[in-house]
Coordinates of C-alpha atoms in Angstrom, one line a residue:
X1 CA 7.6 -9.0 43.4
X2 CA 8.9 -6.9 46.2
X3 CA 6.6 -4.9 48.4
X4 CA 7.8 -1.7 46.8
X5 CA 6.9 -2.9 43.3
X6 CA 3.3 -4.1 44.2
X7 CA 1.9 -0.8 43.0
X8 CA 3.8 -0.8 39.7
X9 CA 3.5 -3.2 36.8
X10 CA 6.7 -4.6 35.5
X11 CA 8.1 -2.7 32.5
X12 CA 8.7 -4.4 29.1
X13 CA 10.6 -3.0 26.2
X14 CA 8.7 -3.7 23.0
X15 CA 10.9 -3.8 19.9
X16 CA 9.2 -3.8 16.5
X17 CA 11.6 -5.1 13.8
X18 CA 10.9 -4.7 10.1
X19 CA 13.2 -5.9 7.3
X20 CA 15.9 -6.7 9.8
X21 CA 16.0 -3.3 11.4
X22 CA 14.4 -1.9 14.5
X23 CA 11.4 0.2 13.4
X24 CA 10.5 1.4 16.8
X25 CA 11.3 0.6 20.5
X26 CA 9.2 1.7 23.4
X27 CA 8.5 0.8 27.0
X28 CA 5.1 -0.5 28.2
X29 CA 3.7 -2.1 31.3
X30 CA 3.5 -5.9 31.2
X31 CA -0.1 -6.7 32.2
X32 CA 0.0 -10.5 31.7
X33 CA 2.2 -13.2 30.4
X34 CA 0.6 -16.7 30.5
X35 CA 3.4 -18.3 28.6
X36 CA 1.5 -18.1 25.3
X37 CA 0.0 -14.6 25.2
X38 CA 1.3 -11.4 26.6
X39 CA -0.6 -8.2 27.1
X40 CA 1.2 -4.8 27.3
X41 CA -0.2 -1.3 27.9
X42 CA 1.7 1.6 26.5
X43 CA 1.0 5.2 25.4
X44 CA 1.1 6.1 21.7
X45 CA 4.8 5.8 20.9
X46 CA 4.8 7.7 17.6
X47 CA 5.9 11.3 17.3
X48 CA 2.9 13.6 16.9
X49 CA -0.3 12.6 15.1
X50 CA -0.7 9.8 12.6
X51 CA -3.8 10.3 10.6
X52 CA -4.8 7.2 8.5
X53 CA -8.0 8.8 7.3
X54 CA -10.2 6.2 9.1
X55 CA -8.5 6.7 12.5
X56 CA -6.0 9.1 14.1
X57 CA -3.3 8.0 16.6
X58 CA -2.2 10.9 18.7
X59 CA -0.5 11.8 21.9
X60 CA -2.5 10.7 24.9
X61 CA -3.8 7.5 23.1
X62 CA -3.3 4.3 25.1
X63 CA -2.6 1.0 23.4
X64 CA -3.3 -2.3 25.1
X65 CA -1.3 -4.7 23.0
X66 CA -1.7 -8.5 22.7
X67 CA 1.1 -10.6 21.5
X68 CA 1.3 -14.4 21.0
X69 CA 4.2 -16.8 20.9
X70 CA 2.3 -19.2 18.7
X71 CA 0.3 -16.9 16.4
X72 CA 1.4 -14.7 13.4
X73 CA -0.3 -11.5 14.6
X74 CA -0.5 -8.9 17.3
X75 CA -3.7 -7.0 18.2
X76 CA -3.6 -3.5 19.6
X77 CA -6.7 -2.0 21.2
X78 CA -6.6 1.7 20.8
X79 CA -8.2 4.1 23.2
X80 CA -8.2 7.9 23.3
X81 CA -6.8 9.9 26.2
X82 CA -10.4 10.0 27.6
X83 CA -10.7 6.2 27.4
X84 CA -13.0 6.1 24.3
X85 CA -12.4 3.0 22.2
X86 CA -11.2 3.9 18.7
X87 CA -10.7 0.3 17.5
X88 CA -8.1 -2.4 17.0
X89 CA -5.0 -2.2 14.8
X90 CA -3.7 -5.7 14.0
X91 CA -0.1 -6.3 12.9
X92 CA 0.6 -9.4 11.0
X93 CA 3.9 -10.5 12.5
X94 CA 6.0 -13.5 13.3
X95 CA 5.3 -15.0 16.7
X96 CA 6.6 -12.8 19.5
X97 CA 9.8 -13.6 21.4
X98 CA 10.4 -12.5 24.9
X99 CA 13.8 -12.4 26.4
X100 CA 13.9 -11.0 29.9
X101 CA 12.4 -7.5 29.8
X102 CA 12.4 -7.3 26.0
X103 CA 9.7 -8.4 23.6
X104 CA 10.7 -8.6 20.0
X105 CA 8.1 -8.7 17.2
X106 CA 8.9 -8.9 13.5
X107 CA 6.4 -6.9 11.5
X108 CA 5.5 -8.6 8.1
X109 CA 3.9 -5.5 6.6
X110 CA 0.3 -6.7 6.5
X111 CA -2.2 -5.0 8.8
X112 CA -5.9 -5.1 9.6
X113 CA -8.1 -2.4 11.2
X114 CA -11.4 -2.9 12.9
X115 CA -13.3 0.1 14.2
X116 CA -14.8 0.2 17.7
X117 CA -18.3 -0.6 16.3
X118 CA -17.1 -3.3 14.0
X119 CA -18.5 -1.7 10.9
X120 CA -15.2 -0.8 9.3
X121 CA -12.8 -3.7 8.8
X122 CA -10.1 -3.1 6.3
X123 CA -6.9 -4.9 5.1
X124 CA -3.9 -2.6 4.9
X125 CA -0.5 -2.6 3.3
X126 CA -1.0 -5.5 1.0
X127 CA 1.1 -3.7 -1.6
X128 CA 4.0 -3.3 0.9
X129 CA 3.8 -7.0 1.7
X130 CA 3.9 -7.9 -2.0
X131 CA 6.9 -5.6 -2.5
X132 CA 8.7 -7.1 0.5
X133 CA 9.7 -10.2 -1.4
X134 CA 8.8 -12.5 1.5
X135 CA 6.8 -14.7 -0.8
X136 CA 10.1 -15.5 -2.7
X137 CA 12.5 -15.4 0.2
X138 CA 10.4 -17.3 2.8
X139 CA 7.3 -18.8 1.2
X140 CA 6.3 -20.6 4.4
X141 CA 6.3 -17.3 6.4
X142 CA 4.4 -15.5 3.6
X143 CA 1.7 -18.2 3.6
X144 CA 1.5 -18.1 7.5
X145 CA 1.2 -14.3 7.3
X146 CA -1.6 -14.4 4.7
X147 CA -3.4 -17.1 6.6
X148 CA -3.2 -15.0 9.8
X149 CA -4.7 -12.0 7.9
X150 CA -7.5 -14.1 6.6
X151 CA -8.2 -15.5 10.1
X152 CA -8.3 -12.0 11.7
X153 CA -10.5 -10.6 9.0
X154 CA -13.0 -13.4 9.3
X155 CA -13.1 -12.9 13.1
X156 CA -13.3 -9.1 12.8
X157 CA -16.2 -9.4 10.3
X158 CA -18.4 -11.8 12.1
X159 CA -16.5 -14.1 14.3
X160 CA -15.7 -13.7 18.0
X161 CA -12.9 -11.2 17.6
X162 CA -13.0 -9.9 21.1
X163 CA -12.7 -13.4 22.6
X164 CA -9.1 -13.3 21.4
X165 CA -8.5 -10.6 24.0
X166 CA -10.5 -12.0 26.9

């Protein structure tokens, strides 16, 4: 790192791919990369507000995102513009692949939400996963995705969920 870049974290382009197409691309700050897990901080990259009913993502929200090269999920800690923790949105995805300043993550449709206080844990988009056809086209990946969702749900409901992020 040069002396001029000491005040700035390196930038990383996060590319979320779904069904073979880029779903969204955004730039974040690379916080850490230990060779297995990466952490990236980025502002809410969606346009406008996305209201799920149980949480709202909106301009000003900050996501600290954790990706693994050896696990089938990514965990995104969501904070409001004031820094209040909203919770964690977990994407079930193939292990992340970093190439230079680009991080590619393939979304497998399944998601999990855990509220800040841990009282609301919910599985999301299981219908989309079933409709994706992954179970037929790549049964091993489908099994890995379902196992990852089960693991995260178990940790979110009573295991040491936040230890994953330490």
